[in-house]
C-alpha positions as a Python dict, from the first residue, in 0.01 Angstrom:
ca = {
    (1, 'M'): (0, 0, 0),
    (2, 'S'): (-222, 106, -310),
    (3, 'E'): (-499, -90, -168),
    (4, 'D'): (-525, 131, 110),
    (5, 'L'): (-590, 423, -119),
    (6, 'T'): (-942, 596, -127),
    (7, 'P'): (-1115, 643, -473),
    (8, 'F'): (-1038, 998, -433),
    (9, 'D'): (-663, 909, -372),
    (10, 'R'): (-631, 701, -659),
    (11, 'I'): (-772, 988, -891),
    (12, 'T'): (-565, 1262, -741),
    (13, 'A'): (-253, 1068, -771),
    (14, 'R'): (-258, 1087, -1122),
    (15, 'L'): (-286, 1473, -1127),
    (16, 'Q'): (13, 1684, -1185),
    (17, 'Q'): (125, 1823, -852),
    (18, 'L'): (207, 2178, -847),
    (19, 'S'): (550, 2294, -688),
    (20, 'P'): (510, 2553, -399),
    (21, 'F'): (625, 2841, -648),
    (22, 'Q'): (362, 2734, -905),
    (23, 'A'): (88, 2740, -643),
    (24, 'M'): (217, 3093, -505),
    (25, 'W'): (234, 3195, -878),
    (26, 'N'): (-121, 3099, -956),
    (27, 'E'): (-262, 3284, -630),
    (28, 'A'): (-62, 3600, -704),
    (29, 'E'): (-200, 3603, -1048),
    (30, 'E'): (-552, 3540, -914),
    (31, 'V'): (-512, 3844, -662),
    (32, 'L'): (-364, 4069, -927),
    (33, 'A'): (-651, 3990, -1191),
    (34, 'A'): (-903, 4069, -918),
    (35, 'S'): (-749, 4388, -797),
    (36, 'C'): (-576, 4555, -1080),
    (37, 'L'): (-837, 4599, -1352),
    (38, 'G'): (-610, 4819, -1557),
    (39, 'G'): (-358, 4500, -1577),
    (40, 'F'): (-45, 4411, -1445),
    (41, 'E'): (305, 4287, -1562),
    (42, 'V'): (408, 3940, -1551),
    (43, 'E'): (709, 4047, -1326),
    (44, 'E'): (449, 4150, -1075),
    (45, 'I'): (321, 3808, -1057),
    (46, 'G'): (660, 3674, -1003),
    (47, 'R'): (773, 3907, -730),
    (48, 'I'): (484, 3859, -522),
    (49, 'A'): (501, 3478, -571),
    (50, 'F'): (866, 3463, -476),
    (51, 'D'): (833, 3717, -172),
    (52, 'C'): (549, 3511, -29),
    (53, 'L'): (733, 3169, -48),
    (54, 'P'): (889, 3041, 269),
    (55, 'D'): (1259, 3084, 270),
    (56, 'E'): (1325, 2701, 227),
    (57, 'E'): (1135, 2699, -94),
    (58, 'K'): (1299, 3001, -254),
    (59, 'P'): (1639, 2815, -383),
    (60, 'A'): (1405, 2566, -574),
    (61, 'A'): (1204, 2848, -707),
    (62, 'L'): (1516, 3046, -820),
    (63, 'D'): (1628, 2698, -982),
    (64, 'A'): (1321, 2670, -1191),
    (65, 'L'): (1338, 3051, -1296),
    (66, 'F'): (1703, 2996, -1406),
    (67, 'Y'): (1612, 2678, -1606),
    (68, 'C'): (1308, 2852, -1779),
    (69, 'W'): (1529, 3147, -1879),
    (70, 'W'): (1795, 2894, -2005),
    (71, 'E'): (1508, 2697, -2192),
    (72, 'A'): (1399, 3019, -2342),
    (73, 'E'): (1750, 3119, -2458),
    (74, 'Q'): (1808, 2781, -2614),
    (75, 'D'): (1480, 2802, -2796),
    (76, 'R'): (1547, 3142, -2937),
    (77, 'A'): (1908, 3035, -3032),
    (78, 'A'): (1750, 2738, -3218),
    (79, 'R'): (1481, 2969, -3396),
    (80, 'D'): (1759, 3206, -3494),
    (81, 'A'): (1961, 2937, -3644),
    (82, 'R'): (1667, 2799, -3840),
    (83, 'F'): (1599, 3157, -3974),
    (84, 'R'): (1960, 3193, -4082),
    (85, 'E'): (1927, 2852, -4250),
    (86, 'M'): (1649, 2960, -4444),
    (87, 'G'): (1850, 3252, -4566),
    (88, 'G'): (1708, 3519, -4332),
    (89, 'A'): (1925, 3790, -4178),
    (90, 'L'): (1875, 3915, -3820),
}
């Protein structure tokens, strides 16, 4: 089967594949950057991206958001623990 691939297919097969949410996020960020010269909040990107997703893609997008939040919380807890171990106070 790999012999059926074109040179383009062989090159692009090694590239990271974006999830539908990532692709929509990138698009929303580009639109906001072009249209909101005074700036915008990250939440605006996320809301636009999520709202524009097809309904069947929304559960996976929510899973990704929940996982990102959980990872950030785990990182924060680890940083807090290291800070306390070094004698710091929070």
